[in-house]
C-alpha cells in the first residue's frame, strides 16, 4: 500500500488537467462573414443563370401553343396525257357495252320483236334573245371602279416597312438613312402580326418601323429571313397595336398561283411605282417562265403593268388573293420597267417556315432538269444537271462540280429540280447527306458519291 502511494507521488509531476480551449469570437465572426459572402455570391450566380436560361427551359418543357402558323399548300395540276385520255375513254365505252350486253345481239333481237314507238313531237325551239348594246365610257369607268375597290380592300393588309440605319460621315457627324418598302401582313399567331417583306430593306438596320394604313407607326423586329429568295418575316407584338388599328387592317389571303395563265387579269398593290398603297391593273403576259435561284427554280409571272425598278408589293387576283410576290431583282434587264412576280404557291412552304422561325437548308447549286429529250439530245445522263456551284457553299466543300449530274440523294432517285429541292428542303441544317452523281471523265460518265453537310445561306 505504501509502495503504491509512493509510486503515485513519484509521478504526480507528469499529471496534467486538460482545459477547454477558449472560444475566439473574432475568428468565428470572420468565418461567418466569409460563409455569408459565399452564399450571396452563389445565390447571385444561381439567380443570373436561372433568369438567363428560364426562357429556353420553358420553351423546351412547355412549348407555347398557338405561336405557329400553318399555310395550306397548293397542288400542282397534272395534265393528263392524250394517250391516257383515249385509253380511259375506250375503257368507259367498253364498260358501258358490258352493262348493256357482251355482244349486243340479245338487245338487238328484242328491239326487232318490239314495234317501233312513235317519237314524241318536238317542241319548237325558241331562238335566243340577243340584245345589242353599245358600251359607253361610263361602263369602262364602272369596271375600273370595281377593280380599284378590290385593290383598296386588299390594301388593308399592306404596310410600309422602314429600315433605319445610323452612320457617321467624314466630318464625324452622325446621320440616319431610311429605306422604305411595302410589306404584307400574312399571319397572326395570337401573339404577334407577321409581315412579309424584302430583306434588303432591313439589312443592317438598327431600327425597323411599321406604318399601317391608318398611319399608326410601331416598332418591329426581324423574325427570320431566307438568304436565297431575299424574303424576310418581321413581327409586331399584338399588345403594341391599338384596337382601333386592328379594326382597320387585315391578314392577306394567299391564293393558288398554279391556276394563273396568260391573259389573267391581275392587280398590283403595295409599292409597284415607289409610292405605297398604289393600285395598278393589267394582265399576265407570261406564266411559264422559270428563273434560276440557288437550289431551286421559281416560276415568274411577267405583266404589262408599268412599274418601278425598285417596285415592291404583290399581285392579287379578282378575288383579292395574293398570287405573286413582286421581286424586281428576279426580272431581266429588259423587264425592269414592268412588274414581275414570283409564283406565291411555290413560296408558301418557305413563308410558313420563316414565320415559325425555322432555318432553310442550303446546298449551294444552280441546277436544271435533264429530261429524257435533253439527255438524248446532248448525250448526258437523266437527272439534275449542275449549272454552277456557289463559292464557299456546302456543295463546293463536298467536291461537286459544274456539269455533274445528280441522280440520287440518300439513295432516293432524283429526276427533276423539284424533287432535288424538296429533298434538300426536308433536311435540317448541319445534316449530312450522300449525293450520287455521274461525272464525265474522258469520254464516259462515271458513278461517284459525295457527302455534304447542309448549311444556312446568310
Coordinates of C-alpha atoms in Angstrom, one line a residue:
X1 CA 0.0 0.0 0.0
X2 CA 2.8 2.4 1.0
X3 CA 4.6 1.4 -2.1
X4 CA 1.6 2.3 -4.2
X5 CA 1.3 5.7 -2.6
X6 CA 5.0 6.2 -3.1
X7 CA 4.6 5.5 -6.8
X8 CA 1.7 7.9 -7.2
X9 CA 3.6 10.7 -5.5
X10 CA 6.6 9.9 -7.6
X11 CA 4.7 10.5 -10.9
X12 CA 2.5 13.4 -9.8
X13 CA 4.6 15.9 -11.8
X14 CA 3.5 14.4 -15.1
X15 CA -0.2 14.6 -14.4
X16 CA -2.0 17.5 -16.1
X17 CA -5.5 18.7 -16.3
X18 CA -7.0 19.3 -19.8
X19 CA -8.9 22.5 -20.1
X20 CA -11.3 23.6 -22.9
X21 CA -9.7 25.9 -25.4
X22 CA -11.2 29.4 -25.1
X23 CA -13.6 30.5 -27.9
X24 CA -12.1 33.0 -30.4
X25 CA -15.2 35.2 -31.2
X26 CA -13.3 37.3 -33.7
X27 CA -12.3 34.3 -35.8
X28 CA -15.9 32.9 -35.7
X29 CA -17.2 36.3 -36.9
X30 CA -14.8 36.3 -39.8
X31 CA -15.6 32.8 -40.8
X32 CA -19.3 33.5 -40.6
X33 CA -18.8 36.6 -42.8
X34 CA -17.0 34.6 -45.4
X35 CA -19.8 32.0 -45.4
X36 CA -22.3 34.7 -45.8
X37 CA -20.4 36.3 -48.7
X38 CA -20.1 32.9 -50.4
X39 CA -23.8 32.3 -50.0
X40 CA -24.6 35.7 -51.5
X41 CA -22.3 35.1 -54.5
X42 CA -23.7 31.6 -55.1
X43 CA -27.2 32.9 -54.9
X44 CA -26.5 35.8 -57.3
X45 CA -24.9 33.4 -59.8
X46 CA -27.7 30.9 -59.5
X47 CA -30.3 33.7 -60.0
X48 CA -28.5 35.0 -63.1
X49 CA -28.3 31.5 -64.6
X50 CA -31.9 30.8 -63.8
X51 CA -33.1 34.1 -65.3
X52 CA -30.9 33.6 -68.4
X53 CA -32.0 30.0 -69.0
X54 CA -35.6 30.3 -68.0
X55 CA -37.0 31.2 -71.5
X56 CA -35.1 28.3 -73.1
X57 CA -36.2 25.9 -70.4
X58 CA -39.8 27.0 -70.7
X59 CA -39.7 26.7 -74.5
X60 CA -38.3 23.2 -74.1
X61 CA -40.5 21.9 -71.4
X62 CA -43.7 23.8 -72.2
X63 CA -43.8 24.8 -75.9
X64 CA -46.3 27.5 -76.5
X65 CA -49.4 26.5 -78.3
X66 CA -50.8 28.8 -81.0
X67 CA -47.5 30.6 -81.6
X68 CA -47.0 29.0 -85.0
X69 CA -49.0 29.4 -88.2
X70 CA -49.8 27.0 -91.0
X71 CA -50.3 27.9 -94.6
X72 CA -52.3 25.5 -96.8
X73 CA -50.2 24.3 -99.8
X74 CA -51.4 24.1 -103.4
X75 CA -51.2 21.0 -105.6
X76 CA -49.6 21.5 -109.0
X77 CA -52.3 20.4 -111.5
X78 CA -51.2 17.4 -113.5
X79 CA -52.1 17.5 -117.2
X80 CA -53.4 14.2 -118.4
X81 CA -51.6 12.8 -121.5
X82 CA -53.6 12.3 -124.7
X83 CA -52.9 8.5 -124.8
X84 CA -54.2 8.1 -121.2
X85 CA -57.3 10.1 -122.1
X86 CA -58.0 7.9 -125.1
X87 CA -57.4 4.8 -123.0
X88 CA -59.8 6.0 -120.3
X89 CA -62.5 6.9 -122.8
X90 CA -62.2 3.5 -124.6
X91 CA -62.4 1.8 -121.2
X92 CA -65.6 3.7 -120.3
X93 CA -67.1 2.7 -123.7
X94 CA -66.2 -0.9 -123.1
X95 CA -67.8 -0.8 -119.6
X96 CA -70.9 0.7 -120.9
X97 CA -71.1 -2.1 -123.6
X98 CA -70.7 -4.7 -121.0
X99 CA -73.5 -3.3 -118.9
X100 CA -75.9 -3.4 -121.9
X101 CA -74.7 -6.9 -123.0
X102 CA -71.5 -8.5 -124.0
X103 CA -72.2 -8.7 -127.7
X104 CA -75.3 -6.7 -128.0
X105 CA -77.1 -9.4 -130.1
X106 CA -79.8 -10.1 -127.4
X107 CA -80.7 -6.5 -127.2
X108 CA -81.0 -6.2 -131.0
X109 CA -83.3 -9.2 -131.2
X110 CA -85.5 -7.8 -128.5
X111 CA -85.6 -4.5 -130.3
X112 CA -86.6 -6.2 -133.6
X113 CA -89.5 -8.0 -131.9
X114 CA -90.9 -4.8 -130.5
X115 CA -92.8 -2.3 -132.6
X116 CA -91.1 1.0 -133.1
X117 CA -92.5 3.5 -130.7
X118 CA -93.6 6.8 -132.2
X119 CA -91.3 9.7 -131.5
X120 CA -92.8 12.5 -129.4
X121 CA -93.4 15.7 -131.2
X122 CA -90.6 18.1 -131.0
X123 CA -91.3 21.4 -129.3
X124 CA -90.4 24.4 -131.4
X125 CA -87.0 25.8 -130.4
X126 CA -87.1 29.3 -129.0
X127 CA -84.4 31.5 -130.6
X128 CA -82.1 33.2 -128.1
X129 CA -82.8 36.8 -127.4
X130 CA -79.8 38.9 -128.4
X131 CA -79.6 42.4 -127.1
X132 CA -77.1 44.7 -128.8
X133 CA -76.0 47.4 -126.5
X134 CA -73.0 49.7 -127.1
X135 CA -70.6 50.0 -124.3
X136 CA -70.1 53.6 -123.1
X137 CA -67.2 55.2 -121.4
X138 CA -69.2 55.2 -118.2
X139 CA -69.2 51.4 -118.3
X140 CA -65.5 51.3 -118.6
X141 CA -65.3 53.6 -115.6
X142 CA -67.6 51.3 -113.6
X143 CA -65.3 48.3 -114.4
X144 CA -62.3 50.3 -113.3
X145 CA -64.0 51.3 -110.1
X146 CA -64.7 47.6 -109.3
X147 CA -61.1 46.7 -109.9
X148 CA -59.9 49.5 -107.6
X149 CA -62.4 48.5 -105.0
X150 CA -60.8 45.1 -104.9
X151 CA -57.4 46.8 -104.6
X152 CA -58.5 49.1 -101.8
X153 CA -59.8 46.3 -99.7
X154 CA -56.6 44.3 -100.3
X155 CA -54.5 47.4 -99.2
X156 CA -55.7 46.8 -95.6
X157 CA -53.0 44.1 -95.5
X158 CA -50.3 46.4 -96.8
X159 CA -47.9 48.2 -94.5
X160 CA -44.9 50.5 -95.0
X161 CA -41.6 48.9 -93.8
X162 CA -38.9 51.4 -92.8
X163 CA -35.3 50.3 -92.1
X164 CA -33.3 52.9 -90.2
X165 CA -29.5 52.7 -90.3
X166 CA -27.2 55.0 -88.5
X167 CA -23.7 56.1 -89.7
X168 CA -21.1 58.8 -89.4
X169 CA -19.9 61.0 -92.3
X170 CA -16.3 62.1 -93.0
X171 CA -16.7 65.0 -90.5
X172 CA -17.8 62.7 -87.7
X173 CA -21.3 63.9 -87.9
X174 CA -23.9 61.2 -87.2
X175 CA -26.8 60.8 -89.6
X176 CA -29.6 58.3 -90.3
X177 CA -30.6 56.7 -93.5
X178 CA -34.1 55.3 -94.1
X179 CA -35.0 52.6 -96.6
X180 CA -38.7 52.0 -97.3
X181 CA -40.6 49.3 -99.0
X182 CA -44.0 47.6 -98.9
X183 CA -44.8 44.8 -96.5
X184 CA -47.8 42.4 -96.4
X185 CA -49.5 41.1 -93.3
X186 CA -49.5 37.3 -93.9
X187 CA -50.3 35.9 -90.4
X188 CA -51.4 36.4 -86.8
X189 CA -50.2 33.7 -84.4
X190 CA -52.1 35.0 -81.4
X191 CA -49.1 36.9 -80.1
X192 CA -47.8 39.0 -83.0
X193 CA -48.5 40.1 -86.5
X194 CA -46.2 38.5 -89.1
X195 CA -45.3 40.7 -92.1
X196 CA -43.6 39.6 -95.3
X197 CA -41.1 42.0 -96.9
X198 CA -37.7 42.1 -98.7
X199 CA -34.6 41.5 -96.6
X200 CA -32.6 44.2 -98.5
X201 CA -34.8 46.9 -97.0
X202 CA -33.9 46.0 -93.4
X203 CA -30.4 44.7 -93.9
X204 CA -28.0 46.1 -91.3
X205 CA -30.9 48.2 -89.9
X206 CA -30.6 49.3 -86.3
X207 CA -34.3 50.0 -86.1
X208 CA -37.4 48.7 -88.0
X209 CA -40.6 50.6 -88.1
X210 CA -44.0 49.6 -89.5
X211 CA -46.6 52.1 -90.6
X212 CA -50.2 50.7 -91.0
X213 CA -52.8 52.0 -93.4
X214 CA -54.2 54.3 -90.7
X215 CA -50.8 56.0 -90.4
X216 CA -50.1 54.3 -87.0
X217 CA -46.4 53.6 -86.6
X218 CA -45.0 50.8 -84.3
X219 CA -41.6 49.2 -83.9
X220 CA -40.9 45.7 -85.4
X221 CA -38.2 43.1 -85.1
X222 CA -36.7 40.6 -87.6
X223 CA -38.0 37.1 -87.1
X224 CA -36.3 35.2 -89.9
X225 CA -35.1 35.7 -93.4
X226 CA -34.1 33.5 -96.4
X227 CA -30.8 34.4 -98.0
X228 CA -31.7 32.6 -101.2
X229 CA -35.0 34.3 -102.2
X230 CA -34.3 37.5 -100.3
X231 CA -37.6 37.5 -98.4
X232 CA -37.9 38.2 -94.7
X233 CA -40.5 37.9 -92.0
X234 CA -40.7 40.7 -89.4
X235 CA -43.1 40.7 -86.4
X236 CA -45.0 43.2 -84.3
X237 CA -46.4 42.3 -80.9
X238 CA -50.2 42.5 -80.7
X239 CA -50.1 44.3 -77.4
X240 CA -48.4 47.2 -79.2
X241 CA -51.2 47.6 -81.7
X242 CA -54.3 49.6 -80.7
X243 CA -57.8 48.0 -81.1
X244 CA -58.6 50.9 -83.5
X245 CA -55.7 49.9 -85.8
X246 CA -56.6 46.2 -85.6
X247 CA -60.1 47.1 -87.0
X248 CA -58.5 48.9 -89.9
X249 CA -56.1 46.2 -91.0
X250 CA -56.5 42.6 -92.2
X251 CA -54.4 39.5 -92.9
X252 CA -53.8 38.8 -96.6
X253 CA -55.1 35.6 -98.2
X254 CA -52.5 33.6 -100.2
X255 CA -54.2 32.2 -103.3
X256 CA -53.4 29.4 -105.8
X257 CA -51.0 30.7 -108.4
X258 CA -50.9 27.4 -110.2
X259 CA -54.1 28.3 -111.9
X260 CA -52.7 31.5 -113.4
X261 CA -52.5 31.6 -117.2
X262 CA -51.5 34.0 -119.8
X263 CA -54.1 36.8 -120.1
X264 CA -55.3 36.5 -116.5
X265 CA -56.3 39.9 -115.1
X266 CA -54.3 40.9 -112.0
X267 CA -54.0 43.9 -109.7
X268 CA -50.6 45.2 -108.3
X269 CA -50.7 46.6 -104.8
X270 CA -48.1 47.7 -102.4
X271 CA -45.5 49.9 -103.9
X272 CA -45.2 49.0 -107.6
X273 CA -44.3 52.5 -108.6
X274 CA -42.4 53.6 -105.5
X275 CA -45.4 55.2 -103.7
X276 CA -47.1 52.9 -101.2
X277 CA -50.8 51.9 -101.4
X278 CA -50.7 52.3 -105.2
X279 CA -53.2 50.2 -107.3
X280 CA -52.3 49.2 -110.8
X281 CA -54.3 46.9 -113.1
X282 CA -53.1 44.7 -116.0
X283 CA -52.8 41.2 -117.3
X284 CA -50.3 38.3 -117.1
X285 CA -48.2 38.3 -120.3
X286 CA -46.4 35.0 -119.5
X287 CA -46.8 32.4 -116.8
X288 CA -44.5 29.6 -117.8
X289 CA -41.1 31.2 -117.5
X290 CA -38.6 29.9 -114.9
X291 CA -35.9 31.9 -113.1
X292 CA -32.9 30.2 -111.6
X293 CA -32.3 30.5 -107.9
X294 CA -29.9 28.7 -105.6
X295 CA -31.0 25.1 -105.1
X296 CA -34.3 25.6 -107.0
X297 CA -36.1 27.3 -109.8
X298 CA -39.1 29.6 -109.5
X299 CA -42.0 30.3 -111.8
X300 CA -42.0 34.0 -112.7
X301 CA -45.0 36.0 -113.9
X302 CA -44.5 38.9 -116.3
X303 CA -47.2 41.5 -116.7
X304 CA -47.9 44.6 -118.9
X305 CA -48.1 46.8 -115.7
X306 CA -45.7 49.6 -115.8
X307 CA -43.7 49.7 -112.6
X308 CA -40.5 51.0 -111.0
X309 CA -37.2 49.2 -111.0
X310 CA -37.3 49.3 -107.2
X311 CA -41.0 48.4 -107.0
X312 CA -42.3 46.1 -104.3
X313 CA -45.6 44.6 -103.3
X314 CA -47.8 41.7 -104.6
X315 CA -50.1 40.7 -107.4
X316 CA -53.6 39.8 -106.5
X317 CA -56.4 38.1 -108.5
X318 CA -60.0 39.3 -108.8
X319 CA -60.9 37.6 -105.5
X320 CA -58.3 39.8 -103.7
X321 CA -56.0 36.8 -103.1
X322 CA -52.2 37.1 -103.5
X323 CA -50.9 35.1 -106.4
X324 CA -47.5 36.7 -106.9
X325 CA -44.7 38.3 -104.9
X326 CA -43.2 41.3 -106.6
X327 CA -39.4 40.9 -106.6
X328 CA -37.9 43.1 -109.3
X329 CA -34.4 41.6 -108.6
X330 CA -35.6 38.5 -110.4
X331 CA -36.6 40.3 -113.6
X332 CA -34.4 40.6 -116.6
X333 CA -32.8 43.8 -117.6
X334 CA -35.4 44.2 -120.4
X335 CA -38.3 43.8 -118.0
X336 CA -37.3 46.3 -115.3
X337 CA -39.9 48.8 -116.4
X338 CA -42.8 46.3 -116.0
X339 CA -43.9 44.4 -112.9
X340 CA -42.7 40.8 -112.5
X341 CA -43.6 38.5 -109.6
X342 CA -42.7 35.0 -108.2
X343 CA -45.4 32.4 -108.0
X344 CA -46.8 32.6 -104.4
X345 CA -47.7 28.8 -104.4
X346 CA -44.0 27.9 -104.7
X347 CA -43.1 30.2 -101.8
X348 CA -45.8 29.1 -99.3
X349 CA -43.7 26.5 -97.5
X350 CA -40.7 28.9 -97.2
X351 CA -43.0 31.7 -95.9
X352 CA -44.5 29.3 -93.3
X353 CA -41.1 28.1 -92.1
X354 CA -39.8 31.6 -91.8
X355 CA -42.9 32.7 -89.9
X356 CA -42.3 29.9 -87.5
X357 CA -38.6 30.9 -87.2
X358 CA -37.2 27.8 -88.9
X359 CA -34.0 27.9 -91.0
X360 CA -34.0 26.9 -94.7
X361 CA -31.4 24.3 -95.6
X362 CA -28.8 25.4 -98.1
X363 CA -26.7 23.3 -100.6
X364 CA -25.4 26.0 -103.0
X365 CA -26.2 24.7 -106.5
X366 CA -27.8 26.2 -109.6
X367 CA -29.4 23.3 -111.4
X368 CA -31.7 22.4 -114.2
X369 CA -33.7 19.2 -115.1
X370 CA -32.1 16.9 -117.6
X371 CA -35.2 15.3 -119.1
X372 CA -35.2 12.3 -121.5
X373 CA -35.2 14.6 -124.5
X374 CA -32.4 16.8 -123.2
X375 CA -30.4 13.7 -122.2
X376 CA -30.8 12.2 -125.6
X377 CA -30.0 15.4 -127.5
X378 CA -26.9 16.4 -125.5
X379 CA -25.7 12.9 -124.6
X380 CA -25.9 13.4 -120.8
X381 CA -27.5 11.2 -118.1
X382 CA -31.0 11.8 -116.9
X383 CA -31.2 13.7 -113.6
X384 CA -30.4 17.1 -112.3
X385 CA -27.7 18.9 -114.2
X386 CA -25.4 21.2 -112.2
X387 CA -25.0 24.6 -114.0
X388 CA -23.0 26.3 -111.3
X389 CA -21.6 25.8 -107.8
X390 CA -21.7 28.7 -105.4
X391 CA -18.4 29.7 -103.8
X392 CA -17.8 28.6 -100.2
X393 CA -21.0 26.5 -100.3
X394 CA -21.6 23.0 -98.8
X395 CA -21.7 21.8 -102.4
X396 CA -18.2 23.1 -103.1
X397 CA -16.9 21.6 -99.9
X398 CA -18.4 18.3 -100.9
X399 CA -16.5 18.3 -104.2
X400 CA -19.4 18.8 -106.6
X401 CA -18.5 20.4 -109.9
X402 CA -20.2 22.1 -112.8
X403 CA -21.6 19.7 -115.4
X404 CA -22.1 16.9 -112.8
X405 CA -25.5 15.2 -113.0
X406 CA -27.2 14.3 -109.7
X407 CA -29.0 11.1 -109.9
X408 CA -29.9 10.3 -106.2
X409 CA -29.8 11.8 -102.7
X410 CA -29.5 9.4 -99.7
X411 CA -30.4 6.5 -102.1
X412 CA -33.6 8.2 -103.4
X413 CA -33.7 8.8 -107.2
X414 CA -33.7 12.5 -108.2
X415 CA -35.1 13.1 -111.7
X416 CA -36.1 16.8 -111.5
X417 CA -35.2 20.1 -109.9
X418 CA -38.5 20.0 -107.9
X419 CA -37.5 16.6 -106.4
X420 CA -34.0 17.9 -105.7
X421 CA -35.3 21.0 -103.9
X422 CA -37.9 19.0 -101.9
X423 CA -35.2 16.6 -100.8
X424 CA -32.9 19.3 -99.7
X425 CA -35.7 21.3 -98.1
X426 CA -36.9 18.5 -95.9
X427 CA -33.5 18.1 -94.4
X428 CA -32.2 20.1 -91.4
X429 CA -29.2 22.4 -91.5
X430 CA -26.0 20.6 -90.3
X431 CA -27.4 17.3 -91.5
X432 CA -25.1 15.0 -93.5
X433 CA -26.4 13.8 -96.9
X434 CA -25.0 11.4 -99.5
X435 CA -25.2 12.6 -103.1
X436 CA -24.9 10.2 -106.1
X437 CA -23.6 11.8 -109.2
X438 CA -22.4 11.0 -112.7
X439 CA -19.3 12.9 -113.8
X440 CA -17.8 13.0 -117.3
X441 CA -14.2 11.6 -117.1
X442 CA -12.6 11.3 -120.5
X443 CA -15.4 10.2 -122.9
X444 CA -17.7 8.4 -120.5
X445 CA -19.7 9.2 -117.3
X446 CA -18.5 7.6 -114.1
X447 CA -20.7 7.0 -110.9
X448 CA -19.4 8.8 -107.8
X449 CA -20.7 9.6 -104.4
X450 CA -20.2 12.8 -102.3
X451 CA -21.1 13.7 -98.8
X452 CA -22.2 17.2 -97.9
X453 CA -23.2 18.9 -94.7
X454 CA -26.1 21.3 -95.3
X455 CA -25.9 24.9 -94.1
X456 CA -27.9 28.1 -94.0
X457 CA -27.4 30.8 -96.5
X458 CA -26.8 34.1 -94.8

